XYZ file of C-alpha atoms in Angstrom:
315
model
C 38.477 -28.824 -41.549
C 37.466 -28.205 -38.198
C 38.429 -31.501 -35.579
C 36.523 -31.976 -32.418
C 37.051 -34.749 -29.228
C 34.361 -37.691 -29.340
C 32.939 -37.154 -26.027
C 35.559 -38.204 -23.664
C 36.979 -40.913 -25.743
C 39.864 -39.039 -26.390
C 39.604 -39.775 -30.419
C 40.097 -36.766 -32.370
C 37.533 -36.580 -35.585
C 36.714 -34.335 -38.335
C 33.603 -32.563 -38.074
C 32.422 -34.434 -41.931
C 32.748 -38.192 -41.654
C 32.971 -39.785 -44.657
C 29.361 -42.479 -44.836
C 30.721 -44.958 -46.903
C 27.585 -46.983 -47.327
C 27.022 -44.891 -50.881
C 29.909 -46.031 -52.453
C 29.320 -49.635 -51.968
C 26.763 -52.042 -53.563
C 23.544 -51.669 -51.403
C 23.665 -48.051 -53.314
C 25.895 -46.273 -55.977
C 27.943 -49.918 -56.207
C 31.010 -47.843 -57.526
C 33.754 -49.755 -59.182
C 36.458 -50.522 -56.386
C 38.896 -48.114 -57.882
C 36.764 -45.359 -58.587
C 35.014 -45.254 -54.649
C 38.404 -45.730 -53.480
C 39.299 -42.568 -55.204
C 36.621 -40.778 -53.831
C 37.268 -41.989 -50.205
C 40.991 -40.921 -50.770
C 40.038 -37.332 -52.289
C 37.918 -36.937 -48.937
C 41.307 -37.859 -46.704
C 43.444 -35.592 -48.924
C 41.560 -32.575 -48.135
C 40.975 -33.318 -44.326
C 38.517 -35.940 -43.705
C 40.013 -38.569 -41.209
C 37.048 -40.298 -39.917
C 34.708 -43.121 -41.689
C 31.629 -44.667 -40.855
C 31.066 -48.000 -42.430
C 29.097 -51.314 -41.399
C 29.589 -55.227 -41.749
C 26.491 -54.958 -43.671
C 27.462 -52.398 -46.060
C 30.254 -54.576 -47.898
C 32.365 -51.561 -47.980
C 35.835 -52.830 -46.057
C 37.277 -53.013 -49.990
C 37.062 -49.808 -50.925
C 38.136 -48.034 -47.649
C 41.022 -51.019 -47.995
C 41.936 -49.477 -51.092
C 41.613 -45.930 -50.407
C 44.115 -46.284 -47.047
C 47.008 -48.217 -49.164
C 50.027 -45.412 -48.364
C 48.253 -43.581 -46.560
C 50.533 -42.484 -43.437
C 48.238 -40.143 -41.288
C 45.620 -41.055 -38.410
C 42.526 -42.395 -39.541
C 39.513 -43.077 -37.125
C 37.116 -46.135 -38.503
C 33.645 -46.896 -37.377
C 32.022 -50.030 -38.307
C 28.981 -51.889 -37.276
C 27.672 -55.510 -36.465
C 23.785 -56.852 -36.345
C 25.760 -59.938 -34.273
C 23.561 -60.783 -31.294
C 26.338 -63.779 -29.949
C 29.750 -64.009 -28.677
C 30.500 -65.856 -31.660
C 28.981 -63.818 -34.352
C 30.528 -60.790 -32.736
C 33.641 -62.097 -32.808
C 33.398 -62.934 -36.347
C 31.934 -59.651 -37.121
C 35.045 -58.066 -35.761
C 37.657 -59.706 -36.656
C 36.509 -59.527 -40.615
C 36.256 -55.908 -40.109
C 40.044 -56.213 -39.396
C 41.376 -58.305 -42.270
C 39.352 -57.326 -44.718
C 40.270 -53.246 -43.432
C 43.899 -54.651 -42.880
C 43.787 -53.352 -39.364
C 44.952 -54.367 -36.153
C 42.637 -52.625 -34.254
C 39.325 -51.024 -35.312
C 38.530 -47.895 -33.572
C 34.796 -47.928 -32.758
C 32.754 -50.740 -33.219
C 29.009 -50.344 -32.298
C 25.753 -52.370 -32.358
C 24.073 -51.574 -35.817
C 20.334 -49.958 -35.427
C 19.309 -50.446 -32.066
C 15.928 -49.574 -30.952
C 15.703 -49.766 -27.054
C 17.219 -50.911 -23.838
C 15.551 -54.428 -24.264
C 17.064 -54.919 -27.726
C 20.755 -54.318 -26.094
C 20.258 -56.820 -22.861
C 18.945 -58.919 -26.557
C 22.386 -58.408 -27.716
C 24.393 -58.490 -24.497
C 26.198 -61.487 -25.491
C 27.726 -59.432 -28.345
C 28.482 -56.247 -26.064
C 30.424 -58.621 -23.395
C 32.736 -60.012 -26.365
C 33.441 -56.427 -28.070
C 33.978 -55.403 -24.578
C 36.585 -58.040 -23.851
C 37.963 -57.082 -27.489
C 38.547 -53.423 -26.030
C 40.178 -54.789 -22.922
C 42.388 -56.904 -25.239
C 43.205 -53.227 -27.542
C 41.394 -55.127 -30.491
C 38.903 -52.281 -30.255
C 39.375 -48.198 -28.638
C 35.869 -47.885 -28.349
C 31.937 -49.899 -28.142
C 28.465 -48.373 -29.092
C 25.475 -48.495 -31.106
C 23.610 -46.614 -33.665
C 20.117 -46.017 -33.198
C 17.686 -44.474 -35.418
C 15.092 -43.760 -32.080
C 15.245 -41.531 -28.761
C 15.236 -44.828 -27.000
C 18.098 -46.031 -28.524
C 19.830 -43.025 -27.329
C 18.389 -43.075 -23.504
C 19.646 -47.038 -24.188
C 22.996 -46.088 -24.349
C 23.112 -43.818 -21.588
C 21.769 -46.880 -19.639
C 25.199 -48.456 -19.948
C 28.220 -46.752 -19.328
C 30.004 -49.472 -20.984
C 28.799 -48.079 -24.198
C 30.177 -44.593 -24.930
C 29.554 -44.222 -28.314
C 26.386 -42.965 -29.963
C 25.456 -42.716 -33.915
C 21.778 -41.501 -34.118
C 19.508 -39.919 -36.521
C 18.990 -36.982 -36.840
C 17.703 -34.203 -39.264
C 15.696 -30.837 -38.736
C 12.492 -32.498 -39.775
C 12.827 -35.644 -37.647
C 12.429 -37.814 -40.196
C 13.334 -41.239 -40.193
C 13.032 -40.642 -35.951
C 10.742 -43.807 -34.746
C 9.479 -42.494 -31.773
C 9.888 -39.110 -31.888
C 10.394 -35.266 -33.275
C 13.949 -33.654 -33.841
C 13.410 -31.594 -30.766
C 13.184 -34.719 -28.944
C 16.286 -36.300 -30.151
C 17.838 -32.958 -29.749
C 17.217 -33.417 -25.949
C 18.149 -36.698 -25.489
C 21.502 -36.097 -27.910
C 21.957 -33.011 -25.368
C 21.747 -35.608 -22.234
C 23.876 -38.083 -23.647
C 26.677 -35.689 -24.858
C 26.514 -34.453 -20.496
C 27.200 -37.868 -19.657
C 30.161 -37.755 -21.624
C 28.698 -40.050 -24.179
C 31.075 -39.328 -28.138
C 28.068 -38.716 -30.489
C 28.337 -38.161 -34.095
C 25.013 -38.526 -35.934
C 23.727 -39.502 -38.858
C 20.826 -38.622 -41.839
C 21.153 -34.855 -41.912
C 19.716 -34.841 -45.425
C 17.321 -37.046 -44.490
C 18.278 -39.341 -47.255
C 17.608 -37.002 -49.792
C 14.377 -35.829 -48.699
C 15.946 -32.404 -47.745
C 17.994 -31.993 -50.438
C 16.433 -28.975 -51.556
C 17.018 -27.344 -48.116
C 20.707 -28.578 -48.289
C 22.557 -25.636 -46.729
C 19.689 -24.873 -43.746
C 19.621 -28.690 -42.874
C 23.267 -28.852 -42.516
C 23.728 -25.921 -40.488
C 20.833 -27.084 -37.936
C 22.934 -30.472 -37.356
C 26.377 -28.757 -37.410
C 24.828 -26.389 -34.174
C 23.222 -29.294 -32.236
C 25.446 -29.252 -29.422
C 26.919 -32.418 -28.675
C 27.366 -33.605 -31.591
C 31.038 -34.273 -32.665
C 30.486 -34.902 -36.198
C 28.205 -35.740 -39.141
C 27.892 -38.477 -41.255
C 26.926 -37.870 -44.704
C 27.153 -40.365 -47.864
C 29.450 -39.142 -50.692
C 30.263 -40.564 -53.571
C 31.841 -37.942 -55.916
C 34.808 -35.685 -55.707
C 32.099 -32.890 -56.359
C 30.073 -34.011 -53.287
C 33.436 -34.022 -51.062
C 34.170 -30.888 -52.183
C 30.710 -29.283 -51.103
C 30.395 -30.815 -47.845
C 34.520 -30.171 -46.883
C 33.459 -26.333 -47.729
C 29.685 -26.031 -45.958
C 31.816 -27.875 -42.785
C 34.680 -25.586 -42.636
C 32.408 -22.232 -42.802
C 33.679 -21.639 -46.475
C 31.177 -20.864 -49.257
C 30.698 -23.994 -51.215
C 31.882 -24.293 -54.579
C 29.139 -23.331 -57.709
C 29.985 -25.543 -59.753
C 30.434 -28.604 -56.861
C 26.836 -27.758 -56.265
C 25.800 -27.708 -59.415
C 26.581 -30.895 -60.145
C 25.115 -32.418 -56.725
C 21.684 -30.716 -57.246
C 21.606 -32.195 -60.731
C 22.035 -35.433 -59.750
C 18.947 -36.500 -57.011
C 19.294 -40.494 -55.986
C 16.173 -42.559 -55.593
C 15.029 -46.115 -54.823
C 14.778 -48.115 -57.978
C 12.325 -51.620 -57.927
C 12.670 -53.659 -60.783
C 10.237 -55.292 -63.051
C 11.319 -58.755 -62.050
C 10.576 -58.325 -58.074
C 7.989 -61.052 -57.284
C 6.176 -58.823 -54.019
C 7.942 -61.182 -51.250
C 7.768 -58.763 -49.224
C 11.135 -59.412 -47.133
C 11.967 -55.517 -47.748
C 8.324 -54.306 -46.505
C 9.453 -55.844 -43.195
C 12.360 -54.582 -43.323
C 12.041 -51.095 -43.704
C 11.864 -49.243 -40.373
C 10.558 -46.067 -41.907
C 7.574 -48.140 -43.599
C 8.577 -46.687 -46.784
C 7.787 -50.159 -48.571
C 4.573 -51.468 -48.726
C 2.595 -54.119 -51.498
C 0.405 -53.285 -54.161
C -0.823 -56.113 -55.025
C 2.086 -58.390 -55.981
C 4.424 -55.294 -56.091
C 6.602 -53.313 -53.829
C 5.815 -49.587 -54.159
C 7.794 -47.238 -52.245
C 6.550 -43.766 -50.530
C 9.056 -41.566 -51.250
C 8.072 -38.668 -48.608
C 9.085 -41.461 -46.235
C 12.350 -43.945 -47.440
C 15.832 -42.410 -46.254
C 17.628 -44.405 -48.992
C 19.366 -46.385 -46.263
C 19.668 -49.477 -48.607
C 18.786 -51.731 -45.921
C 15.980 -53.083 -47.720
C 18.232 -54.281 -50.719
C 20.453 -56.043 -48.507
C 17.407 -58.682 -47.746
C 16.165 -59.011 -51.164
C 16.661 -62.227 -52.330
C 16.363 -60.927 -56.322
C 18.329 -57.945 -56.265
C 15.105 -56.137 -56.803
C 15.686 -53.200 -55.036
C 18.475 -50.233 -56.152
C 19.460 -46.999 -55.235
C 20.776 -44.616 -57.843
């Protein structure tokens, strides 16, 4: 596994960090033990850096898969907070429930634009006060737009980035891949750590696995990669593709045979708290139903953390 420097951070991270959002119940909802195996197979064989979120309900499971476990570990979690006070609640559950004194990086989750940070400036000031404190290394945000990006670069308070990015652009709200690639390219001058997120496009590239990888992996800039696993055979495909090794067959074999998808179920009343949710406006109603364009929905589960019925699933 190849390590690289987070901008000028000085944290160390594996190229592959480990997206834990697929092992937890907004998708695969893996049993605790068995996604804290897979999280712990990942670490074994070289991962040491994780990218979870408040809203992904995953501090369990990364709990679990750190119990013994002796060497460096670099954690990146995420908070919607907009106050002081939600902030600071936001960060210090990330630390009991991850059984951590201090949390590594801690960004704003999915920001769009310089006027939704000064919207959650309140929040910044606290996490920033955290980091003075040596609560938290390291403050950010993860966008899923250019102007998210040129937002960070705004503040040099903020020197972490997590942004989208795939070799189709999609998913990008304002923009191609070539235009991300640009602004990633500015940022990463600035001194900005980026690691980046989406390379597969939530499954949408799938079928150009190997070429869609490679075109992240030579962005320069970018530190690392955040890709959703959640089985050993997964781990063992993307730990080979990132450390220039020839994957193995039968790893992805068993990948390509299993494709994920968004699941609605027959119970879901149309209320349509998902359709506004979804930034990629992969939701929309059909009449009293939520139908789902599949060209355009990442799989970023954010739409079945608002449901109110547990109507929405990824498999």
């Amino acid at each position: 596994m190849e390590y690289r420097q987070l901008g000028q951070t000085g944290i160390e991270v594996s190229r592959l960090c480990f997206g834990a959002l697929t092992i937890g119940p907004l998708q695969a909802n893996l049993p605790l033990d068995r996604g804290a195996a897979v999280l712990r197979y990942a670490l074994e064989l070289g991962v040491n850096f994780i990218d979870t979120a408040q809203l992904y309900r995953t501090y369990p499971y990364i709990r679990q898969a750190l119990r013994g476990w002796d060497k460096p570990v670099v954690i990146a979690s995420k908070t919607y907070a907009y106050t002081r006070e939600g902030a600071a609640a936001a960060l210090e559950e990330a630390r009991r429930e991850l059984d951590r004194d201090v949390i590594d990086i801690f960004l704003l989750h999915e920001q769009e634009s310089i006027h939704t940070v000064r919207g959650h400036w309140e929040a910044v000031e606290y996490l920033l006060e955290a980091r003075e404190k040596g609560l938290i290394r390291e403050v950010g945000l993860s966008t899923h737009r250019i102007a998210g990006v040129e937002a960070a670069l705004a503040f040099p308070e903020l020197t972490v980035i997590h942004p989208l990015y795939n070799l189709a652009g999609i998913g990008i709200g304002d923009g191609d891949a070539a235009a991300m690639a640009e602004a990633i390219a500015r940022a990463a001058a600035a001194g900005k750590g980026i690691y980046s997120m989406k390379p597969l496009a939530g499954g949408n590239l799938l079928s150009r696995r190997e070429e869609a990888l490679q075109f992240v992996l030579s962005t320069p800039g970018i530190a690392a990669v955040a890709i959703g696993m959640q089985s050993e055979a997964e781990v063992e495909y993307n730990l080979a593709f990132f450390s220039g090794q020839t994957p193995p067959h039968e790893a992805a074999a068993r990948i390509s045979s299993q494709p994920r998808r968004l699941h609605i179920e027959d119970w879901c009343q149309g209320c349509g708290r998902c359709v506004e949710r979804c930034q990629q406006q992969a939701l929309y109603l059909q009449g009293e139903k939520v139908e789902v364009d599949r060209n355009k929905c990442l799989l970023c589960g954010y739409c079945s953390a608002v449901c109110p019925d547990f109507c929405l699933k990824i498999f």
